[in-house]
mmCIF file of C-alpha atoms and ligand atoms in Angstrom:
data_model
loop_
_atom_site.group_PDB
_atom_site.id
_atom_site.type_symbol
_atom_site.label_atom_id
_atom_site.label_comp_id
_atom_site.label_asym_id
_atom_site.label_seq_id
_atom_site.Cartn_x
_atom_site.Cartn_y
_atom_site.Cartn_z
ATOM 1 C CA MET S 24 0.000 0.000 0.000
ATOM 2 C CA ALA S 25 1.355 3.406 -1.004
ATOM 3 C CA LEU S 26 2.662 5.798 1.624
ATOM 4 C CA ARG S 27 0.157 8.625 2.051
ATOM 5 C CA LEU S 28 1.742 11.990 1.199
ATOM 6 C CA ASP S 29 -0.150 13.788 3.936
ATOM 7 C CA GLY S 30 -0.334 17.481 3.066
ATOM 8 C CA LYS S 31 -2.605 18.272 5.965
ATOM 9 C CA ALA S 32 -0.059 17.026 8.503
ATOM 10 C CA LEU S 33 2.862 18.766 6.774
ATOM 11 C CA ALA S 34 0.894 22.016 6.499
ATOM 12 C CA LYS S 35 0.319 21.873 10.246
ATOM 13 C CA GLN S 36 4.046 21.440 10.920
ATOM 14 C CA VAL S 37 4.958 24.326 8.626
ATOM 15 C CA GLU S 38 2.285 26.515 10.206
ATOM 16 C CA GLN S 39 3.873 25.864 13.615
ATOM 17 C CA ARG S 40 7.236 27.036 12.267
ATOM 18 C CA LEU S 41 5.605 30.142 10.797
ATOM 19 C CA GLN S 42 3.764 30.933 13.991
ATOM 20 C CA ALA S 43 6.984 30.658 16.030
ATOM 21 C CA LEU S 44 8.808 32.887 13.533
ATOM 22 C CA VAL S 45 6.068 35.519 13.565
ATOM 23 C CA THR S 46 6.011 35.562 17.371
ATOM 24 C CA ALA S 47 9.807 35.781 17.636
ATOM 25 C CA ASN S 48 10.226 38.582 15.081
ATOM 26 C CA GLN S 49 7.224 40.734 15.775
ATOM 27 C CA SER S 50 8.872 43.147 18.183
ATOM 28 C CA GLN S 51 11.769 43.778 15.775
ATOM 29 C CA ALA S 52 9.365 44.404 12.876
ATOM 30 C CA GLY S 53 7.015 46.461 15.015
ATOM 31 C CA ARG S 54 3.990 44.835 13.403
ATOM 32 C CA PRO S 55 2.738 41.383 12.321
ATOM 33 C CA PRO S 56 2.892 40.252 8.682
ATOM 34 C CA GLY S 57 -0.076 41.228 6.503
ATOM 35 C CA LEU S 58 -1.702 39.408 3.582
ATOM 36 C CA ALA S 59 -4.218 41.210 1.360
ATOM 37 C CA LEU S 60 -6.815 38.972 -0.302
ATOM 38 C CA LEU S 61 -8.705 40.502 -3.202
ATOM 39 C CA ARG S 62 -11.771 38.734 -4.521
ATOM 40 C CA VAL S 63 -13.870 39.960 -7.459
ATOM 41 C CA GLY S 64 -17.347 38.543 -8.100
ATOM 42 C CA ASP S 65 -19.148 35.650 -6.484
ATOM 43 C CA ASP S 66 -17.554 32.413 -7.675
ATOM 44 C CA PRO S 67 -18.670 30.084 -4.843
ATOM 45 C CA ALA S 68 -15.491 27.935 -4.801
ATOM 46 C CA SER S 69 -13.398 31.124 -4.548
ATOM 47 C CA GLY S 70 -15.409 32.144 -1.511
ATOM 48 C CA VAL S 71 -14.459 28.874 0.213
ATOM 49 C CA TYR S 72 -10.784 29.192 -0.809
ATOM 50 C CA VAL S 73 -10.521 32.771 0.464
ATOM 51 C CA ALA S 74 -12.183 31.811 3.759
ATOM 52 C CA ASN S 75 -9.670 28.939 4.176
ATOM 53 C CA LYS S 76 -6.782 31.315 3.525
ATOM 54 C CA GLU S 77 -8.115 33.807 6.090
ATOM 55 C CA LYS S 78 -8.387 31.050 8.691
ATOM 56 C CA ALA S 79 -4.825 29.898 7.949
ATOM 57 C CA CYS S 80 -3.571 33.495 8.379
ATOM 58 C CA ALA S 81 -5.275 33.710 11.772
ATOM 59 C CA ARG S 82 -3.642 30.444 12.910
ATOM 60 C CA VAL S 83 -0.089 31.695 12.308
ATOM 61 C CA GLY S 84 -0.516 35.349 13.322
ATOM 62 C CA VAL S 85 -0.661 36.904 9.838
ATOM 63 C CA ILE S 86 -3.198 39.743 9.580
ATOM 64 C CA SER S 87 -5.463 39.159 6.587
ATOM 65 C CA VAL S 88 -7.070 42.114 4.858
ATOM 66 C CA GLY S 89 -9.958 40.910 2.712
ATOM 67 C CA VAL S 90 -11.537 43.096 0.026
ATOM 68 C CA HIS S 91 -14.466 41.740 -1.977
ATOM 69 C CA LEU S 92 -15.532 43.714 -5.046
ATOM 70 C CA PRO S 93 -18.691 43.099 -7.103
ATOM 71 C CA ALA S 94 -18.373 41.278 -10.452
ATOM 72 C CA GLU S 95 -19.326 44.445 -12.347
ATOM 73 C CA THR S 96 -16.402 46.451 -10.888
ATOM 74 C CA PRO S 97 -14.469 48.120 -13.756
ATOM 75 C CA PRO S 98 -10.959 46.625 -14.186
ATOM 76 C CA SER S 99 -9.502 50.090 -13.524
ATOM 77 C CA ASP S 100 -11.001 49.978 -10.003
ATOM 78 C CA VAL S 101 -9.551 46.508 -9.396
ATOM 79 C CA LEU S 102 -6.192 47.878 -10.516
ATOM 80 C CA ARG S 103 -6.565 50.826 -8.137
ATOM 81 C CA GLN S 104 -7.266 48.456 -5.242
ATOM 82 C CA LEU S 105 -4.122 46.464 -6.062
ATOM 83 C CA GLN S 106 -2.129 49.701 -6.122
ATOM 84 C CA LEU S 107 -3.499 50.638 -2.700
ATOM 85 C CA PHE S 108 -2.225 47.286 -1.406
ATOM 86 C CA ASN S 109 1.142 47.859 -3.123
ATOM 87 C CA ASP S 110 1.462 51.192 -1.282
ATOM 88 C CA ASP S 111 0.229 49.891 2.079
ATOM 89 C CA ASP S 112 3.159 49.431 4.487
ATOM 90 C CA ALA S 113 1.172 46.918 6.555
ATOM 91 C CA VAL S 114 0.774 44.567 3.564
ATOM 92 C CA ASP S 115 3.582 42.080 2.757
ATOM 93 C CA GLY S 116 1.668 39.746 0.458
ATOM 94 C CA ILE S 117 -1.109 40.309 -2.091
ATOM 95 C CA LEU S 118 -3.310 37.619 -3.550
ATOM 96 C CA LEU S 119 -5.756 38.176 -6.398
ATOM 97 C CA GLN S 120 -8.134 35.228 -6.147
ATOM 98 C CA LEU S 121 -8.652 33.496 -9.502
ATOM 99 C CA PRO S 122 -10.729 32.917 -11.548
ATOM 100 C CA LEU S 123 -11.913 36.452 -12.211
ATOM 101 C CA PRO S 124 -15.438 37.015 -13.580
ATOM 102 C CA ALA S 125 -15.949 36.610 -17.350
ATOM 103 C CA GLY S 126 -14.628 39.572 -19.325
ATOM 104 C CA PHE S 127 -11.664 40.293 -17.032
ATOM 105 C CA ASP S 128 -8.140 39.954 -18.381
ATOM 106 C CA GLU S 129 -6.166 38.613 -15.425
ATOM 107 C CA ALA S 130 -2.690 39.158 -16.930
ATOM 108 C CA PRO S 131 -2.405 42.969 -16.504
ATOM 109 C CA LEU S 132 -3.846 42.711 -12.997
ATOM 110 C CA LEU S 133 -1.348 40.035 -11.908
ATOM 111 C CA GLU S 134 1.442 42.147 -13.429
ATOM 112 C CA ALA S 135 0.297 45.176 -11.413
ATOM 113 C CA ILE S 136 1.099 43.438 -8.116
ATOM 114 C CA ASP S 137 4.399 44.586 -6.605
ATOM 115 C CA PRO S 138 6.709 41.585 -7.289
ATOM 116 C CA GLN S 139 8.015 41.819 -3.692
ATOM 117 C CA LYS S 140 4.442 41.295 -2.460
ATOM 118 C CA ASP S 141 3.496 38.595 -4.974
ATOM 119 C CA ALA S 142 2.199 36.000 -2.496
ATOM 120 C CA ASP S 143 1.113 33.617 -5.270
ATOM 121 C CA GLY S 144 4.480 33.746 -7.071
ATOM 122 C CA LEU S 145 2.765 34.253 -10.441
ATOM 123 C CA HIS S 146 4.249 37.607 -11.466
ATOM 124 C CA THR S 147 6.323 37.366 -14.644
ATOM 125 C CA LEU S 148 9.388 38.636 -12.796
ATOM 126 C CA ASN S 149 9.075 35.917 -10.159
ATOM 127 C CA LEU S 150 8.513 33.180 -12.752
ATOM 128 C CA GLY S 151 11.685 34.481 -14.430
ATOM 129 C CA ARG S 152 13.527 34.336 -11.098
ATOM 130 C CA LEU S 153 12.435 30.702 -10.734
ATOM 131 C CA LEU S 154 13.722 29.985 -14.239
ATOM 132 C CA LYS S 155 17.085 31.562 -13.381
ATOM 133 C CA GLY S 156 17.324 30.005 -9.913
ATOM 134 C CA GLU S 157 17.221 33.398 -8.201
ATOM 135 C CA PRO S 158 15.449 33.916 -4.874
ATOM 136 C CA GLY S 159 11.891 35.224 -4.919
ATOM 137 C CA PRO S 160 8.350 34.175 -4.043
ATOM 138 C CA ARG S 161 7.619 30.743 -5.519
ATOM 139 C CA SER S 162 4.359 29.531 -7.110
ATOM 140 C CA CYS S 163 2.458 28.048 -4.214
ATOM 141 C CA THR S 164 1.124 24.749 -5.587
ATOM 142 C CA PRO S 165 4.366 23.400 -7.086
ATOM 143 C CA ALA S 166 6.361 24.650 -4.088
ATOM 144 C CA GLY S 167 3.905 22.736 -1.901
ATOM 145 C CA VAL S 168 4.445 19.601 -4.006
ATOM 146 C CA MET S 169 8.227 19.907 -3.612
ATOM 147 C CA ALA S 170 7.878 20.235 0.166
ATOM 148 C CA LEU S 171 5.556 17.221 0.253
ATOM 149 C CA LEU S 172 8.005 15.069 -1.716
ATOM 150 C CA ARG S 173 11.092 16.117 0.237
ATOM 151 C CA SER S 174 9.533 15.811 3.679
ATOM 152 C CA ASN S 175 8.575 12.233 2.831
ATOM 153 C CA GLY S 176 12.107 11.330 1.751
ATOM 154 C CA PHE S 177 11.667 11.625 -2.021
ATOM 155 C CA ASP S 178 14.682 13.611 -3.200
ATOM 156 C CA PRO S 179 14.209 14.338 -6.930
ATOM 157 C CA ALA S 180 17.975 14.417 -7.617
ATOM 158 C CA GLY S 181 18.877 11.946 -10.342
ATOM 159 C CA LYS S 182 15.268 10.748 -10.666
ATOM 160 C CA ARG S 183 13.151 10.565 -13.794
ATOM 161 C CA ALA S 184 10.172 12.921 -13.253
ATOM 162 C CA VAL S 185 7.097 13.435 -15.427
ATOM 163 C CA VAL S 186 4.688 16.354 -15.007
ATOM 164 C CA VAL S 187 1.284 15.990 -16.663
ATOM 165 C CA GLY S 188 0.066 19.526 -17.463
ATOM 166 C CA ARG S 189 1.872 22.651 -18.647
ATOM 167 C CA SER S 190 -0.138 25.521 -17.163
ATOM 168 C CA ILE S 191 1.615 28.613 -15.838
ATOM 169 C CA LEU S 192 -0.155 28.049 -12.515
ATOM 170 C CA VAL S 193 1.078 24.482 -11.935
ATOM 171 C CA GLY S 194 2.747 22.425 -14.678
ATOM 172 C CA GLN S 195 5.436 24.820 -15.920
ATOM 173 C CA PRO S 196 6.757 25.993 -12.535
ATOM 174 C CA MET S 197 6.515 22.396 -11.290
ATOM 175 C CA ALA S 198 8.795 21.200 -14.078
ATOM 176 C CA LEU S 199 11.260 24.034 -13.365
ATOM 177 C CA MET S 200 11.359 23.220 -9.645
ATOM 178 C CA LEU S 201 11.920 19.502 -10.249
ATOM 179 C CA GLN S 202 14.669 20.328 -12.724
ATOM 180 C CA ALA S 203 16.268 22.753 -10.272
ATOM 181 C CA ALA S 204 16.242 19.851 -7.807
ATOM 182 C CA ASN S 205 18.240 17.816 -10.362
ATOM 183 C CA ALA S 206 15.485 15.541 -11.641
ATOM 184 C CA THR S 207 15.363 14.700 -15.355
ATOM 185 C CA VAL S 208 11.977 16.105 -16.305
ATOM 186 C CA SER S 209 9.460 15.505 -19.085
ATOM 187 C CA VAL S 210 6.269 17.526 -19.440
ATOM 188 C CA ALA S 211 3.128 15.978 -20.922
ATOM 189 C CA HIS S 212 0.124 17.898 -22.238
ATOM 190 C CA SER S 213 -3.051 17.351 -24.235
ATOM 191 C CA ARG S 214 -1.083 16.756 -27.470
ATOM 192 C CA THR S 215 1.264 14.166 -25.965
ATOM 193 C CA SER S 216 0.946 10.865 -27.796
ATOM 194 C CA ASP S 217 0.968 7.651 -25.751
ATOM 195 C CA LEU S 218 0.820 9.311 -22.369
ATOM 196 C CA ALA S 219 1.004 5.989 -20.520
ATOM 197 C CA ALA S 220 4.321 5.066 -22.169
ATOM 198 C CA LEU S 221 5.788 8.340 -20.889
ATOM 199 C CA THR S 222 4.301 8.334 -17.392
ATOM 200 C CA GLN S 223 5.346 4.711 -16.844
ATOM 201 C CA GLN S 224 8.956 5.929 -16.915
ATOM 202 C CA ALA S 225 8.378 8.314 -14.041
ATOM 203 C CA GLU S 226 9.899 7.679 -10.642
ATOM 204 C CA ILE S 227 8.176 10.913 -9.626
ATOM 205 C CA LEU S 228 4.849 11.585 -11.330
ATOM 206 C CA VAL S 229 3.011 14.878 -10.782
ATOM 207 C CA VAL S 230 -0.447 15.033 -12.314
ATOM 208 C CA ALA S 231 -2.054 18.427 -12.951
ATOM 209 C CA ALA S 232 -4.289 17.831 -15.968
ATOM 210 C CA GLY S 233 -7.574 18.997 -14.459
ATOM 211 C CA ARG S 234 -9.341 15.811 -15.668
ATOM 212 C CA PRO S 235 -11.083 13.753 -12.990
ATOM 213 C CA GLY S 236 -9.700 10.205 -12.692
ATOM 214 C CA MET S 237 -7.695 10.478 -15.908
ATOM 215 C CA LEU S 238 -4.690 8.426 -14.786
ATOM 216 C CA GLY S 239 -4.895 4.876 -13.492
ATOM 217 C CA SER S 240 -2.776 1.784 -12.948
ATOM 218 C CA GLU S 241 -1.712 1.640 -16.613
ATOM 219 C CA HIS S 242 0.053 5.010 -16.222
ATOM 220 C CA VAL S 243 2.111 4.300 -13.129
ATOM 221 C CA ARG S 244 5.514 2.675 -12.763
ATOM 222 C CA PRO S 245 5.683 0.339 -9.764
ATOM 223 C CA GLY S 246 7.355 2.124 -6.860
ATOM 224 C CA ALA S 247 6.743 5.644 -8.183
ATOM 225 C CA ALA S 248 5.903 8.629 -5.989
ATOM 226 C CA VAL S 249 2.651 10.029 -7.389
ATOM 227 C CA VAL S 250 1.385 13.515 -6.572
ATOM 228 C CA ASP S 251 -2.189 14.285 -7.569
ATOM 229 C CA VAL S 252 -2.716 18.030 -7.949
ATOM 230 C CA GLY S 253 -6.184 17.788 -9.523
ATOM 231 C CA ILE S 254 -9.212 18.626 -7.471
ATOM 232 C CA HIS S 255 -12.796 18.090 -8.613
ATOM 233 C CA ARG S 256 -16.230 17.982 -7.045
ATOM 234 C CA LYS S 257 -17.882 14.606 -7.695
ATOM 235 C CA PRO S 258 -21.515 14.736 -8.881
ATOM 236 C CA GLU S 259 -22.466 12.429 -5.992
ATOM 237 C CA GLY S 260 -20.650 14.690 -3.494
ATOM 238 C CA GLY S 261 -17.103 14.720 -2.162
ATOM 239 C CA LEU S 262 -13.857 15.446 -3.978
ATOM 240 C CA CYS S 263 -11.575 13.502 -6.293
ATOM 241 C CA GLY S 264 -8.311 14.103 -8.116
ATOM 242 C CA ASP S 265 -6.884 13.411 -11.575
ATOM 243 C CA VAL S 266 -5.641 9.984 -10.431
ATOM 244 C CA ARG S 267 -7.769 6.889 -9.809
ATOM 245 C CA ALA S 268 -6.389 6.440 -6.300
ATOM 246 C CA GLU S 269 -7.973 3.048 -5.711
ATOM 247 C CA GLU S 270 -5.988 1.601 -8.653
ATOM 248 C CA VAL S 271 -2.729 3.390 -8.031
ATOM 249 C CA GLU S 272 -2.267 2.931 -4.294
ATOM 250 C CA SER S 273 -1.349 -0.731 -4.674
ATOM 251 C CA ILE S 274 1.338 0.068 -7.286
ATOM 252 C CA ALA S 275 2.897 3.366 -6.214
ATOM 253 C CA ALA S 276 5.390 3.787 -3.378
ATOM 254 C CA ALA S 277 3.587 6.969 -2.365
ATOM 255 C CA LEU S 278 0.447 8.849 -3.334
ATOM 256 C CA SER S 279 -1.002 12.182 -2.248
ATOM 257 C CA PRO S 280 -4.683 11.976 -1.269
ATOM 258 C CA VAL S 281 -7.431 14.280 -2.548
ATOM 259 C CA PRO S 282 -8.459 16.037 -0.394
ATOM 260 C CA GLY S 283 -5.662 16.412 2.174
ATOM 261 C CA GLY S 284 -2.627 16.287 -0.141
ATOM 262 C CA VAL S 285 -1.558 19.222 -2.282
ATOM 263 C CA GLY S 286 -4.473 21.543 -1.362
ATOM 264 C CA PRO S 287 -3.433 22.317 2.240
ATOM 265 C CA MET S 288 0.193 22.823 1.147
ATOM 266 C CA THR S 289 -0.864 25.381 -1.471
ATOM 267 C CA VAL S 290 -2.457 27.514 1.256
ATOM 268 C CA THR S 291 0.569 27.096 3.520
ATOM 269 C CA MET S 292 2.994 28.212 0.809
ATOM 270 C CA LEU S 293 0.992 31.415 0.445
ATOM 271 C CA LEU S 294 1.753 32.098 4.098
ATOM 272 C CA VAL S 295 5.402 31.121 3.606
ATOM 273 C CA ASN S 296 5.787 33.651 0.766
ATOM 274 C CA THR S 297 4.094 36.349 2.886
ATOM 275 C CA VAL S 298 6.158 35.719 6.023
ATOM 276 C CA ILE S 299 9.403 35.633 4.009
ATOM 277 C CA ALA S 300 8.494 38.979 2.370
ATOM 278 C CA TRP S 301 7.870 40.419 5.855
ATOM 279 C CA CYS S 302 11.236 39.131 7.126
ATOM 280 C CA ARG S 303 13.091 40.473 4.070
ATOM 281 C CA ARG S 304 11.537 43.876 4.535
ATOM 282 C CA TYR S 305 12.931 44.201 8.041
ATOM 283 C CA GLY S 306 16.234 42.411 7.376
ATOM 284 C CA MET S 307 15.266 39.452 9.600
ATOM 285 C CA GLU S 308 16.437 35.848 9.192
ATOM 286 C CA HIS S 309 13.598 33.474 8.314
ATOM 287 C CA GLY S 310 15.147 30.004 8.169
ATOM 288 C CA LEU S 311 12.546 28.860 5.631
ATOM 289 C CA ASP S 312 14.905 28.289 2.695
ATOM 290 C CA ASP S 313 14.191 24.562 2.697
ATOM 291 C CA LEU S 314 10.613 25.384 1.628
ATOM 292 C CA ILE S 315 11.335 27.690 -1.299
ATOM 293 C CA VAL S 316 14.189 26.100 -3.215
HETATM 294 P P1 NDP H 407 -5.228 23.921 -16.681
HETATM 295 O O1 NDP H 407 -6.546 23.516 -17.233
HETATM 296 O O2 NDP H 407 -4.786 25.330 -16.805
HETATM 297 O O3 NDP H 407 -4.081 23.012 -17.342
HETATM 298 C C1 NDP H 407 -4.271 21.646 -17.526
HETATM 299 C C2 NDP H 407 -3.085 21.085 -18.251
HETATM 300 O O4 NDP H 407 -3.304 19.687 -18.425
HETATM 301 C C3 NDP H 407 -2.861 21.678 -19.644
HETATM 302 O O5 NDP H 407 -1.500 21.915 -19.851
HETATM 303 C C4 NDP H 407 -3.384 20.595 -20.586
HETATM 304 O O6 NDP H 407 -2.686 20.518 -21.813
HETATM 305 C C5 NDP H 407 -3.100 19.340 -19.786
HETATM 306 N N1 NDP H 407 -4.015 18.269 -20.182
HETATM 307 C C6 NDP H 407 -5.357 18.338 -20.300
HETATM 308 N N2 NDP H 407 -5.841 17.164 -20.737
HETATM 309 C C7 NDP H 407 -4.779 16.344 -20.907
HETATM 310 C C8 NDP H 407 -4.648 15.014 -21.374
HETATM 311 N N3 NDP H 407 -5.702 14.287 -21.760
HETATM 312 N N4 NDP H 407 -3.418 14.486 -21.408
HETATM 313 C C9 NDP H 407 -2.335 15.206 -21.020
HETATM 314 N N5 NDP H 407 -2.411 16.481 -20.594
HETATM 315 C C10 NDP H 407 -3.625 17.047 -20.521
HETATM 316 O O7 NDP H 407 -5.270 23.465 -15.152
HETATM 317 P P2 NDP H 407 -4.345 23.909 -13.910
HETATM 318 O O8 NDP H 407 -2.941 23.616 -14.182
HETATM 319 O O9 NDP H 407 -4.725 25.264 -13.459
HETATM 320 O O10 NDP H 407 -4.899 22.904 -12.796
HETATM 321 C C11 NDP H 407 -4.804 21.508 -12.958
HETATM 322 C C12 NDP H 407 -5.616 20.831 -11.881
HETATM 323 O O11 NDP H 407 -5.059 21.157 -10.620
HETATM 324 C C13 NDP H 407 -7.085 21.276 -11.794
HETATM 325 O O12 NDP H 407 -7.873 20.162 -11.409
HETATM 326 C C14 NDP H 407 -7.094 22.303 -10.698
HETATM 327 O O13 NDP H 407 -8.340 22.417 -10.057
HETATM 328 C C15 NDP H 407 -6.058 21.713 -9.785
HETATM 329 N N6 NDP H 407 -5.411 22.669 -8.904
HETATM 330 C C16 NDP H 407 -5.299 22.313 -7.593
HETATM 331 C C17 NDP H 407 -4.656 23.121 -6.709
HETATM 332 C C18 NDP H 407 -4.532 22.669 -5.312
HETATM 333 O O14 NDP H 407 -4.181 23.462 -4.463
HETATM 334 N N7 NDP H 407 -4.782 21.387 -5.025
HETATM 335 C C19 NDP H 407 -4.127 24.433 -7.101
HETATM 336 C C20 NDP H 407 -4.201 24.681 -8.528
HETATM 337 C C21 NDP H 407 -4.852 23.831 -9.373
HETATM 338 P P3 NDP H 407 -2.693 21.712 -22.915
HETATM 339 O O15 NDP H 407 -1.710 22.729 -22.410
HETATM 340 O O16 NDP H 407 -2.229 21.049 -24.157
HETATM 341 O O17 NDP H 407 -4.091 22.219 -22.962
#
């Protein structure tokens, strides 16, 4: 039976480190870290995600500043709100919750976020820093996957890794992070022919295709570490991932569950990026480098 890559447990451990760091450094900084969460429109899943992020902030001592604008807000007003957060000295991290309502172009809004305050690590400058191996906020989901692998003893160095999906949010930064960790990486996408032949080579397999139950036993090499990034609501209720867990858990060495795998780590990495930005601002050591390589 595959080892469970327990993101919930790891997120709790990392939160304890963050809480201790915030407590220890608060008098030097003169204020706690601040994370601004901007939501536009009424996407119900976004409402749940933002609420989870606010709760996580409260647990570690980060002040969350939530602003919720109506779907019909002109993009220029959304931009103005982001600029207010950029100029606010009590804000260290800014998150623009995606997806935006239909008709919004997210790219110029993401680019308007001060790269030093880019809690999601999606600004072009920060993606470029990842590409060049320079320090900077890292994309939360792939950084969470790296932490999950490493903390369970799966060092990517010298391993054959396959990432299914090439989005800017997950697949691309994931491949860069695995490569930076000295894995030999292949990236699969919707035009990949014979996906199973490729994924069967993977000692580390990260699946971010956004297709419920797309990968099963025929895709997995015995003994692989499999990370399922996908998250979907099942019509009958409950959640599932991109991997058919019931087939894969008897073959893989390790598998991340859905829910309770990558999801909690994504939220935690948002806090990590915010707390690191706060420490950098006041010239304080953070000791979190193991989480953002
Ligand atoms: P996107 O839809 O942006 O990207 C999906 C990628 O998968 C694309 O590159 C696409 O290829 C590829 N793909 C689609 N179908 C196939 C196929 N049949 N074979 C191979 N590749 C395929 O999704 P995201 O990257 O944003 O998210 C992926 C999943 O992860 C979603 O389920 C999302 O909900 C989840 N997610 C979970 C998070 C968490 O915290 N747990 C955070 C972020 C996302 P192509 O480029 O050719 O179209």
